[in-house]
């Protein structure tokens, strides 16, 4: 009985601790790109800290903070070249690693020029459509 | 004052002839991106025999072995001829039936993301299995192959030396894949060497000296400027291999001769790849991490893939006529004419907004051909090394 109570108290302490840890959300210094839009802040960390290279597979880490709390929801990622009106030949996949931290895999920018990265970030309550242009 | 003017004149007279063309920073960035060449050989992690001496020799023997076809009719080398830059110089060849695609050159064929004009395969070894089984090409099957090879004691012995197993102990599927991987190990050694363009490039990027006409004629340099500039060729024919490894629709007709339907190119290619039991997502990929399967996993099938074909490498392109997936363009001059007079109507309405008719004048066309011709380097491939299997004789 006693151990059960202790375990329960322990669990509560842990929960409080981890939730206060989870609550803080900030964009790390090594983010290659930071974007702010309507109270949402996005940090993009390139794989190995280098921006994409033409024709090579790459992935990126995305940190999403909403009013300095981690954004918990879903992200859909795509990219296209506005000048040529075509997208990638690949469909990236985004998974949430922990609250506010996402990993997006399966990108290939197959041409020199300007690519528009598009992130649709949404939960049941909110939706943000973020675009970021970068030129290779 | 007069003296300075005099010196200036002398200086100009002396230096003008050795001064090449000027290049902007942007042009230099593009030139840099087209090398270095040759690239270092890297092992193909999906093929456990890649870069192994014994496998290369056994693969070489298989490549020239007509027993890989029905009635011993064709070897790989009959279509991919070593003295023709590993292609056949025909618009469309004929195996057991007429083919409707032009034979690809096998130069620098290792480490491509996709194989076949429609990218039907994602590894060199799975692509190498296809011709043996295709009814229009070598038209054999693995049961026949296994029997034939098992009766050859010398081959059996060499095979066991390389794979540590007897042919008999392989299932038919395993044997087929192993033959594909051995053939691939040899083909990875088929390479084009340093070309005049490569010498020019390394000179240009490391030295401030502009005396580089000795590597690349002014004519070819003008072609280069068009290629990386106004003509936008470098958008698709990019990187050291002069291909981005992907697919495009440049308006080459996709109707097959004699009314045999259409070649859907990449569209059909993706469908075939997904169904291929030997693709990199499957169990025959020797890389347990499957990091090499990311492209295959994330590939999407799009409407625009219809009629797209692989962007071919342009290395040694002056030696690989005729051109295009259906061999329909005879010479390099004709290729330039084709790009010069592109029929915009024929390009898909929702297609790439990259291409437009270039309307090059005669001098520009000549420069472009001169540039493309400068991309030829010496061809090499693994040579006979039979003493490796001396104990099998």
Coordinates of C-alpha atoms in Angstrom, one line a residue:
Chain A
X1 CA 0.0 0.0 0.0
X2 CA 2.7 2.4 1.1
X3 CA 4.8 1.7 -2.0
X4 CA 1.8 2.3 -4.2
X5 CA 1.3 5.8 -2.6
X6 CA 5.0 6.6 -3.0
X7 CA 4.9 5.5 -6.6
X8 CA 1.9 7.7 -7.2
X9 CA 3.6 10.7 -5.6
X10 CA 6.7 10.0 -7.6
X11 CA 4.7 9.8 -10.8
X12 CA 3.1 13.2 -10.0
X13 CA 6.4 14.8 -9.3
X14 CA 7.8 13.4 -12.6
X15 CA 4.8 14.6 -14.5
X16 CA 5.0 18.1 -13.1
X17 CA 8.8 18.2 -13.8
X18 CA 8.5 16.9 -17.4
X19 CA 5.6 19.2 -18.2
X20 CA 7.5 22.2 -17.0
X21 CA 10.4 21.0 -19.1
X22 CA 8.1 20.5 -22.1
X23 CA 6.5 23.8 -21.7
X24 CA 9.6 25.8 -22.5
X25 CA 10.2 26.0 -26.2
X26 CA 12.9 28.0 -27.9
X27 CA 14.7 27.9 -31.2
X28 CA 18.2 26.6 -30.8
X29 CA 21.1 28.7 -31.9
X30 CA 22.2 26.3 -34.7
X31 CA 18.9 26.7 -36.6
X32 CA 19.7 27.6 -40.2
X33 CA 16.4 29.4 -40.6
X34 CA 14.0 31.0 -38.2
X35 CA 10.5 32.1 -39.2
X36 CA 7.9 33.9 -37.2
X37 CA 4.3 34.0 -38.3
X38 CA 1.1 34.8 -36.3
X39 CA 2.6 33.8 -32.9
X40 CA 4.2 30.6 -34.3
X41 CA 8.0 30.4 -34.4
X42 CA 9.7 27.8 -36.6
X43 CA 13.3 26.8 -36.5
X44 CA 14.8 24.7 -39.3
X45 CA 18.0 22.8 -38.6
X46 CA 19.7 21.4 -41.7
X47 CA 21.2 17.9 -41.6
X48 CA 24.8 18.3 -40.6
X49 CA 24.2 22.1 -40.5
X50 CA 24.6 22.4 -44.2
X51 CA 21.9 23.7 -46.5
X52 CA 20.7 21.3 -49.2
X53 CA 23.0 20.3 -52.1
X54 CA 21.5 20.0 -55.6
X55 CA 20.5 16.4 -56.3
X56 CA 21.3 15.0 -52.9
X57 CA 18.9 13.4 -50.4
X58 CA 18.5 15.5 -47.2
X59 CA 16.5 15.7 -44.1
X60 CA 15.7 18.5 -41.6
X61 CA 14.8 19.0 -38.0
X62 CA 11.9 21.4 -37.4
X63 CA 11.3 23.0 -34.0
X64 CA 7.9 24.6 -33.7
X65 CA 7.0 26.9 -30.8
X66 CA 3.6 28.6 -30.3
X67 CA 3.9 31.5 -27.9
X68 CA 7.0 29.8 -26.5
X69 CA 5.2 26.5 -25.9
X70 CA 6.0 23.5 -28.0
X71 CA 3.5 23.1 -30.9
X72 CA 1.9 19.7 -30.8
X73 CA 0.2 18.7 -34.0
X74 CA 1.0 17.6 -37.5
X75 CA 3.3 19.0 -40.2
X76 CA 3.0 18.3 -43.9
X77 CA 6.1 19.3 -45.9
X78 CA 6.6 19.9 -49.6
X79 CA 8.8 22.0 -51.9
X80 CA 8.5 23.4 -55.4
X81 CA 10.3 25.7 -57.8
X82 CA 8.1 28.8 -58.4
X83 CA 10.0 29.7 -61.6
X84 CA 9.4 26.4 -63.3
X85 CA 6.1 25.4 -61.7
X86 CA 7.3 22.0 -60.6
X87 CA 7.7 20.3 -57.3
X88 CA 10.0 17.6 -56.0
X89 CA 9.9 14.1 -57.4
X90 CA 9.7 12.9 -53.8
X91 CA 7.1 13.0 -51.0
X92 CA 8.7 14.0 -47.7
X93 CA 7.5 12.5 -44.5
X94 CA 7.4 14.3 -41.1
X95 CA 7.2 12.7 -37.7
X96 CA 7.1 14.3 -34.3
X97 CA 10.0 13.1 -32.2
X98 CA 8.9 14.9 -29.0
X99 CA 6.6 17.8 -28.4
X100 CA 7.6 20.7 -30.7
X101 CA 10.4 18.7 -32.3
X102 CA 9.8 17.2 -35.8
X103 CA 12.0 15.3 -38.2
X104 CA 11.3 15.7 -42.0
X105 CA 12.9 13.1 -44.3
X106 CA 12.9 12.4 -48.0
X107 CA 13.8 15.7 -49.7
X108 CA 15.8 16.0 -52.9
X109 CA 16.1 19.4 -54.7
X110 CA 17.1 18.2 -58.1
X111 CA 17.8 21.6 -59.8
X112 CA 19.8 24.8 -59.3
X113 CA 17.5 27.8 -58.7
X114 CA 15.0 28.9 -56.1
X115 CA 13.1 26.3 -54.1
X116 CA 10.0 27.2 -52.0
X117 CA 9.8 25.0 -48.9
X118 CA 6.2 24.7 -47.8
X119 CA 5.1 23.6 -44.3
X120 CA 1.5 23.1 -43.4
X121 CA 1.5 23.0 -39.7
X122 CA -1.8 22.2 -38.0
X123 CA -3.6 20.8 -35.0
X124 CA -7.3 20.5 -34.2
X125 CA -7.4 24.2 -33.3
X126 CA -4.9 26.0 -35.5
X127 CA -3.4 26.0 -38.9
X128 CA -0.3 27.8 -40.2
X129 CA 0.9 27.7 -43.8
X130 CA 4.6 28.6 -43.8
X131 CA 6.7 29.2 -46.9
X132 CA 10.4 29.8 -47.1
X133 CA 12.4 30.4 -50.2
X134 CA 16.0 29.3 -50.6
X135 CA 18.3 29.5 -53.7
X136 CA 20.8 26.8 -54.6
Chain B
X1 CA 52.1 60.3 -71.3
X2 CA 53.0 59.1 -74.8
X3 CA 55.3 56.5 -73.2
X4 CA 52.5 55.1 -71.0
X5 CA 50.2 54.9 -74.0
X6 CA 52.9 53.1 -75.9
X7 CA 53.4 50.6 -73.0
X8 CA 49.7 50.0 -72.8
X9 CA 49.6 49.3 -76.5
X10 CA 52.5 46.8 -76.3
X11 CA 50.9 45.2 -73.2
X12 CA 47.6 44.8 -75.0
X13 CA 49.2 43.4 -78.1
X14 CA 51.2 41.0 -76.1
X15 CA 48.4 39.8 -73.8
X16 CA 45.3 40.0 -75.8
X17 CA 45.9 36.7 -77.7
X18 CA 46.4 34.6 -74.6
X19 CA 43.5 36.1 -72.7
X20 CA 40.6 33.7 -72.8
X21 CA 37.0 34.7 -72.1
X22 CA 35.9 36.4 -69.0
X23 CA 33.7 34.5 -66.6
X24 CA 31.4 35.9 -63.9
X25 CA 31.3 34.6 -60.4
X26 CA 28.1 32.9 -61.1
X27 CA 29.5 31.2 -64.2
X28 CA 32.5 30.1 -62.2
X29 CA 30.2 28.5 -59.6
X30 CA 28.5 26.6 -62.3
X31 CA 31.8 25.5 -63.9
X32 CA 33.0 24.3 -60.5
X33 CA 29.8 22.3 -60.0
X34 CA 30.5 20.2 -63.1
X35 CA 33.4 18.4 -61.5
X36 CA 35.7 17.1 -60.2
X37 CA 36.2 14.3 -62.7
X38 CA 36.9 11.4 -62.5
X39 CA 35.1 11.0 -59.2
X40 CA 36.4 8.6 -56.6
X41 CA 35.0 5.1 -56.8
X42 CA 32.7 4.2 -53.9
X43 CA 31.4 0.8 -52.9
X44 CA 27.7 0.2 -53.6
X45 CA 26.4 -0.8 -50.2
X46 CA 23.5 -2.7 -51.8
X47 CA 25.9 -5.1 -53.5
X48 CA 28.1 -7.1 -51.2
X49 CA 30.4 -8.0 -54.2
X50 CA 31.0 -4.4 -55.2
X51 CA 34.7 -3.6 -55.7
X52 CA 35.8 -7.1 -55.1
X53 CA 38.5 -8.2 -57.4
X54 CA 37.2 -11.8 -58.0
X55 CA 33.6 -10.5 -58.5
X56 CA 34.8 -8.0 -61.0
X57 CA 36.5 -10.7 -63.0
X58 CA 33.7 -13.1 -62.8
X59 CA 31.2 -10.3 -63.7
X60 CA 33.4 -9.4 -66.7
X61 CA 33.3 -13.0 -67.9
X62 CA 29.5 -13.1 -67.6
X63 CA 29.2 -9.8 -69.4
X64 CA 30.9 -11.3 -72.5
X65 CA 29.2 -14.7 -72.1
X66 CA 26.5 -15.6 -74.7
X67 CA 25.3 -18.4 -72.6
X68 CA 23.3 -15.8 -70.6
X69 CA 20.8 -15.8 -73.5
X70 CA 18.5 -18.3 -75.2
X71 CA 20.3 -20.4 -77.8
X72 CA 23.6 -18.6 -76.9
X73 CA 22.6 -15.8 -79.2
X74 CA 23.7 -12.5 -77.4
X75 CA 25.9 -11.4 -74.6
X76 CA 25.6 -8.1 -72.9
X77 CA 28.6 -7.0 -74.9
X78 CA 26.8 -7.6 -78.2
X79 CA 24.6 -4.6 -77.4
X80 CA 26.9 -2.8 -75.0
X81 CA 30.0 -2.9 -77.2
X82 CA 33.3 -1.9 -75.5
X83 CA 34.6 -0.3 -78.7
X84 CA 31.4 1.8 -79.1
X85 CA 31.4 3.4 -75.6
X86 CA 29.4 0.4 -74.4
X87 CA 26.4 1.1 -76.6
X88 CA 25.6 -0.2 -80.1
X89 CA 25.5 3.0 -82.4
X90 CA 22.1 1.9 -83.7
X91 CA 18.9 3.9 -83.2
X92 CA 17.1 0.8 -82.0
X93 CA 18.6 -2.7 -81.8
X94 CA 17.0 -6.0 -82.2
X95 CA 17.3 -8.9 -79.8
X96 CA 14.8 -11.8 -80.2
X97 CA 12.4 -9.0 -81.1
X98 CA 12.8 -5.4 -82.2
X99 CA 13.5 -3.1 -79.2
X100 CA 11.7 0.2 -78.8
X101 CA 14.3 1.9 -76.7
X102 CA 17.8 2.9 -77.6
X103 CA 20.7 1.0 -76.0
X104 CA 22.1 3.1 -73.2
X105 CA 25.9 3.6 -73.0
X106 CA 27.3 2.0 -69.8
X107 CA 30.0 4.7 -69.2
X108 CA 30.1 5.7 -65.5
X109 CA 27.1 3.5 -64.8
X110 CA 27.9 2.9 -61.1
X111 CA 26.1 4.9 -58.5
X112 CA 23.2 6.3 -60.3
X113 CA 19.9 6.8 -58.5
X114 CA 17.9 5.3 -61.3
X115 CA 18.5 2.9 -64.2
X116 CA 16.7 2.5 -67.5
X117 CA 15.2 5.3 -69.6
X118 CA 12.1 5.3 -67.3
X119 CA 14.0 4.5 -64.1
X120 CA 12.5 1.1 -63.8
X121 CA 15.3 0.0 -61.4
X122 CA 17.1 1.6 -58.4
X123 CA 20.3 -0.4 -58.5
X124 CA 22.8 -1.5 -61.1
X125 CA 22.4 -5.1 -60.1
X126 CA 18.6 -5.2 -60.4
X127 CA 18.9 -3.5 -63.8
X128 CA 21.4 -6.1 -64.9
X129 CA 18.9 -8.9 -64.2
X130 CA 16.3 -7.5 -66.6
X131 CA 18.0 -8.1 -70.0
X132 CA 18.6 -11.8 -69.2
X133 CA 14.9 -12.4 -68.7
X134 CA 13.4 -9.9 -71.2
X135 CA 11.8 -11.8 -74.0
X136 CA 12.9 -9.2 -76.6
X137 CA 16.5 -9.2 -75.3
X138 CA 18.2 -12.4 -74.0
X139 CA 15.1 -14.4 -73.4
X140 CA 16.4 -17.0 -71.0
X141 CA 15.2 -18.0 -67.5
X142 CA 17.1 -18.9 -64.3
X143 CA 16.3 -22.6 -64.5
X144 CA 18.1 -22.9 -67.8
X145 CA 20.9 -20.6 -66.7
X146 CA 21.5 -22.6 -63.5
X147 CA 21.7 -25.8 -65.4
X148 CA 24.1 -24.4 -68.0
X149 CA 26.4 -22.8 -65.4
X150 CA 26.4 -25.9 -63.2
X151 CA 27.7 -28.0 -66.1
X152 CA 30.8 -25.7 -66.5
X153 CA 33.3 -26.9 -64.0
X154 CA 35.6 -24.0 -64.4
X155 CA 32.9 -21.5 -63.9
X156 CA 31.6 -23.5 -60.9
X157 CA 35.0 -23.3 -59.3
X158 CA 35.5 -19.6 -59.9
X159 CA 31.9 -18.9 -58.7
X160 CA 32.6 -20.8 -55.4
X161 CA 35.9 -19.0 -54.9
X162 CA 34.0 -15.6 -55.1
X163 CA 30.8 -16.5 -53.3
X164 CA 32.1 -19.2 -50.9
X165 CA 29.2 -21.4 -52.0
X166 CA 28.4 -23.9 -54.7
X167 CA 25.9 -22.9 -57.4
X168 CA 23.8 -25.8 -56.4
X169 CA 23.3 -24.4 -52.9
X170 CA 21.7 -21.2 -54.2
X171 CA 18.0 -21.0 -54.7
X172 CA 17.0 -19.8 -58.2
X173 CA 16.1 -16.3 -56.9
X174 CA 19.4 -16.0 -55.0
X175 CA 21.4 -17.1 -58.0
X176 CA 19.7 -14.6 -60.3
X177 CA 20.5 -11.8 -57.8
X178 CA 24.0 -13.0 -57.4
X179 CA 24.6 -13.0 -61.2
X180 CA 23.1 -9.5 -61.3
X181 CA 25.5 -8.4 -58.5
X182 CA 28.5 -9.9 -60.2
X183 CA 27.6 -8.2 -63.5
X184 CA 27.2 -4.9 -61.7
X185 CA 30.6 -5.3 -60.0
X186 CA 32.2 -5.4 -63.5
X187 CA 30.1 -2.6 -64.9
X188 CA 31.0 -0.3 -62.0
X189 CA 34.6 -0.3 -63.5
X190 CA 33.4 1.1 -66.9
X191 CA 34.5 4.7 -66.7
X192 CA 35.2 7.8 -68.7
X193 CA 38.4 9.7 -67.8
X194 CA 39.4 13.3 -67.7
X195 CA 38.3 15.3 -70.7
X196 CA 39.5 18.6 -72.2
X197 CA 36.7 20.3 -70.3
X198 CA 37.9 18.8 -67.0
X199 CA 41.4 20.1 -67.6
X200 CA 40.0 23.5 -68.4
X201 CA 37.8 23.4 -65.3
X202 CA 40.6 22.5 -62.9
X203 CA 42.8 25.2 -64.4
X204 CA 40.1 27.8 -64.3
X205 CA 39.1 27.3 -60.7
X206 CA 42.6 27.1 -59.2
X207 CA 44.5 29.7 -61.1
X208 CA 44.0 33.3 -62.0
X209 CA 45.8 32.7 -65.3
X210 CA 43.4 33.0 -68.2
X211 CA 45.6 31.1 -70.6
X212 CA 43.2 28.2 -70.9
X213 CA 42.5 28.0 -74.6
X214 CA 45.0 25.2 -74.8
X215 CA 42.5 23.1 -72.8
X216 CA 39.3 24.3 -74.3
X217 CA 39.0 26.2 -77.6
X218 CA 37.3 29.6 -77.5
X219 CA 34.6 28.1 -79.6
X220 CA 33.9 25.4 -77.0
X221 CA 34.1 28.0 -74.2
X222 CA 31.4 30.0 -75.9
X223 CA 29.4 26.8 -76.0
X224 CA 30.0 26.3 -72.3
X225 CA 28.8 29.8 -71.6
X226 CA 25.5 29.0 -73.4
X227 CA 25.2 25.7 -71.7
X228 CA 25.5 27.1 -68.2
X229 CA 23.7 30.4 -69.1
X230 CA 21.1 31.4 -71.5
X231 CA 20.4 27.9 -72.8
X232 CA 19.8 26.5 -69.3
X233 CA 21.1 23.1 -70.2
X234 CA 22.8 22.8 -66.8
X235 CA 19.5 22.8 -65.0
X236 CA 19.0 19.2 -66.0
X237 CA 22.4 18.2 -67.2
X238 CA 24.1 19.2 -63.9
X239 CA 26.9 18.0 -61.7
X240 CA 30.1 16.1 -62.6
X241 CA 28.0 13.5 -64.5
X242 CA 26.1 16.1 -66.6
X243 CA 22.8 14.7 -65.3
X244 CA 20.8 15.4 -62.3
X245 CA 19.9 11.8 -62.3
X246 CA 16.2 12.6 -62.7
X247 CA 13.7 12.7 -65.5
X248 CA 12.4 15.3 -67.9
X249 CA 10.1 15.8 -70.9
X250 CA 11.9 17.7 -73.7
X251 CA 9.3 16.8 -76.3
X252 CA 10.8 13.7 -77.9
X253 CA 7.8 11.9 -79.2
X254 CA 6.7 8.9 -77.1
X255 CA 4.8 7.0 -79.7
X256 CA 6.4 3.7 -80.4
X257 CA 7.1 2.9 -84.1
X258 CA 4.7 0.8 -86.1
X259 CA 1.7 1.9 -84.0
X260 CA 2.7 -0.2 -81.0
X261 CA 1.3 2.3 -78.5
X262 CA 3.1 4.8 -76.3
X263 CA 6.2 4.6 -74.1
X264 CA 5.0 6.2 -70.8
X265 CA 8.5 6.7 -69.6
X266 CA 8.9 7.6 -66.0
X267 CA 5.2 7.0 -65.2
X268 CA 5.5 3.4 -66.1
X269 CA 9.0 3.3 -64.7
X270 CA 7.8 4.2 -61.2
X271 CA 5.0 1.6 -61.4
X272 CA 7.5 -1.1 -62.5
X273 CA 10.0 -0.1 -59.8
X274 CA 7.4 -0.4 -57.0
X275 CA 6.4 -3.9 -58.2
X276 CA 10.1 -5.0 -58.6
X277 CA 10.8 -7.6 -55.9
X278 CA 14.5 -6.8 -56.3
X279 CA 14.1 -3.1 -55.5
X280 CA 16.1 -1.5 -52.6
X281 CA 13.2 -1.7 -50.2
X282 CA 13.3 -5.5 -50.5
X283 CA 15.4 -8.1 -48.7
X284 CA 18.1 -8.4 -51.3
X285 CA 19.6 -5.0 -50.6
X286 CA 22.8 -5.9 -48.8
X287 CA 22.8 -2.6 -46.8
X288 CA 21.0 -3.4 -43.5
X289 CA 20.6 0.3 -42.7
X290 CA 18.5 0.7 -46.0
X291 CA 19.8 4.3 -46.1
X292 CA 20.3 3.8 -49.8
X293 CA 16.5 3.2 -50.2
X294 CA 15.4 6.7 -49.2
X295 CA 14.6 7.8 -52.8
X296 CA 12.7 4.7 -53.6
X297 CA 10.7 5.0 -50.4
X298 CA 9.8 8.7 -50.9
X299 CA 9.2 8.5 -54.6
X300 CA 5.8 9.9 -55.7
X301 CA 3.9 9.1 -58.9
X302 CA 2.8 12.3 -60.6
X303 CA 0.8 13.1 -63.7
X304 CA 3.7 14.9 -65.2
X305 CA 5.8 11.7 -65.1
X306 CA 3.9 10.7 -68.2
X307 CA 6.4 11.0 -71.1
X308 CA 9.4 11.9 -68.9
X309 CA 12.6 10.1 -69.7
X310 CA 15.9 9.9 -67.9
X311 CA 18.2 12.9 -68.3
X312 CA 21.2 11.2 -69.9
X313 CA 24.8 11.9 -68.9
X314 CA 26.7 13.9 -71.5
X315 CA 30.1 12.5 -70.8
X316 CA 31.7 11.2 -74.0
X317 CA 28.4 12.1 -75.7
X318 CA 30.1 12.7 -79.1
X319 CA 30.8 8.9 -79.1
X320 CA 27.3 7.7 -78.3
X321 CA 25.2 8.7 -81.3
X322 CA 22.4 8.2 -82.0
X323 CA 20.5 10.0 -79.3
X324 CA 17.4 10.0 -77.1
X325 CA 15.4 7.2 -75.5
X326 CA 14.1 6.1 -79.0
X327 CA 17.4 6.8 -80.9
X328 CA 15.5 9.2 -83.0
X329 CA 18.1 12.0 -83.2
X330 CA 21.1 11.1 -85.4
X331 CA 23.9 13.5 -84.6
X332 CA 24.9 16.1 -82.0
X333 CA 24.2 18.8 -84.6
X334 CA 20.7 17.4 -84.8
X335 CA 20.4 17.5 -81.0
X336 CA 21.2 21.1 -81.0
X337 CA 18.8 21.8 -83.8
X338 CA 16.2 19.9 -81.8
X339 CA 16.7 22.2 -78.8
X340 CA 16.9 25.2 -81.1
X341 CA 13.6 24.6 -82.7
X342 CA 11.6 23.0 -79.9
X343 CA 8.0 22.7 -80.7
X344 CA 6.4 24.3 -77.6
X345 CA 3.0 22.9 -78.5
X346 CA 4.4 19.4 -78.2
X347 CA 5.9 20.1 -74.7
X348 CA 3.2 19.2 -72.2
X349 CA 1.1 22.2 -71.4
X350 CA 1.6 21.7 -67.7
X351 CA 5.2 20.6 -68.1
X352 CA 8.5 22.3 -67.2
X353 CA 8.7 25.9 -67.9
X354 CA 12.4 25.6 -68.5
X355 CA 12.6 24.8 -72.1
X356 CA 11.9 27.2 -74.9
X357 CA 13.1 27.2 -78.5
X358 CA 16.6 28.6 -78.4
X359 CA 16.8 29.8 -82.0
X360 CA 20.6 29.5 -82.0
X361 CA 22.4 30.9 -84.9
X362 CA 24.9 28.8 -86.8
X363 CA 27.9 30.0 -84.8
X364 CA 26.2 29.4 -81.5
X365 CA 25.2 25.9 -82.6
X366 CA 28.7 25.2 -83.7
X367 CA 30.0 26.3 -80.3
X368 CA 27.6 24.2 -78.5
X369 CA 28.6 21.1 -80.4
X370 CA 32.3 22.0 -79.8
X371 CA 31.6 22.2 -76.1
X372 CA 29.7 18.8 -76.0
X373 CA 32.6 17.3 -78.0
X374 CA 35.0 18.5 -75.4
X375 CA 33.4 16.2 -72.8
X376 CA 35.1 13.1 -74.1
X377 CA 37.8 11.4 -72.0
X378 CA 39.6 8.1 -72.3
X379 CA 37.4 5.1 -71.6
X380 CA 38.5 2.3 -69.2
X381 CA 37.1 -0.9 -67.8
X382 CA 38.4 -3.8 -65.8
X383 CA 40.5 -6.1 -68.1
X384 CA 40.9 -9.8 -68.2
X385 CA 42.3 -11.1 -64.9
X386 CA 41.9 -14.9 -65.3
X387 CA 44.9 -15.8 -63.2
X388 CA 42.8 -15.0 -60.2
X389 CA 41.1 -18.3 -60.9
X390 CA 44.2 -20.2 -61.8
X391 CA 43.5 -23.0 -59.4
X392 CA 40.3 -23.7 -61.3
X393 CA 42.0 -24.5 -64.6

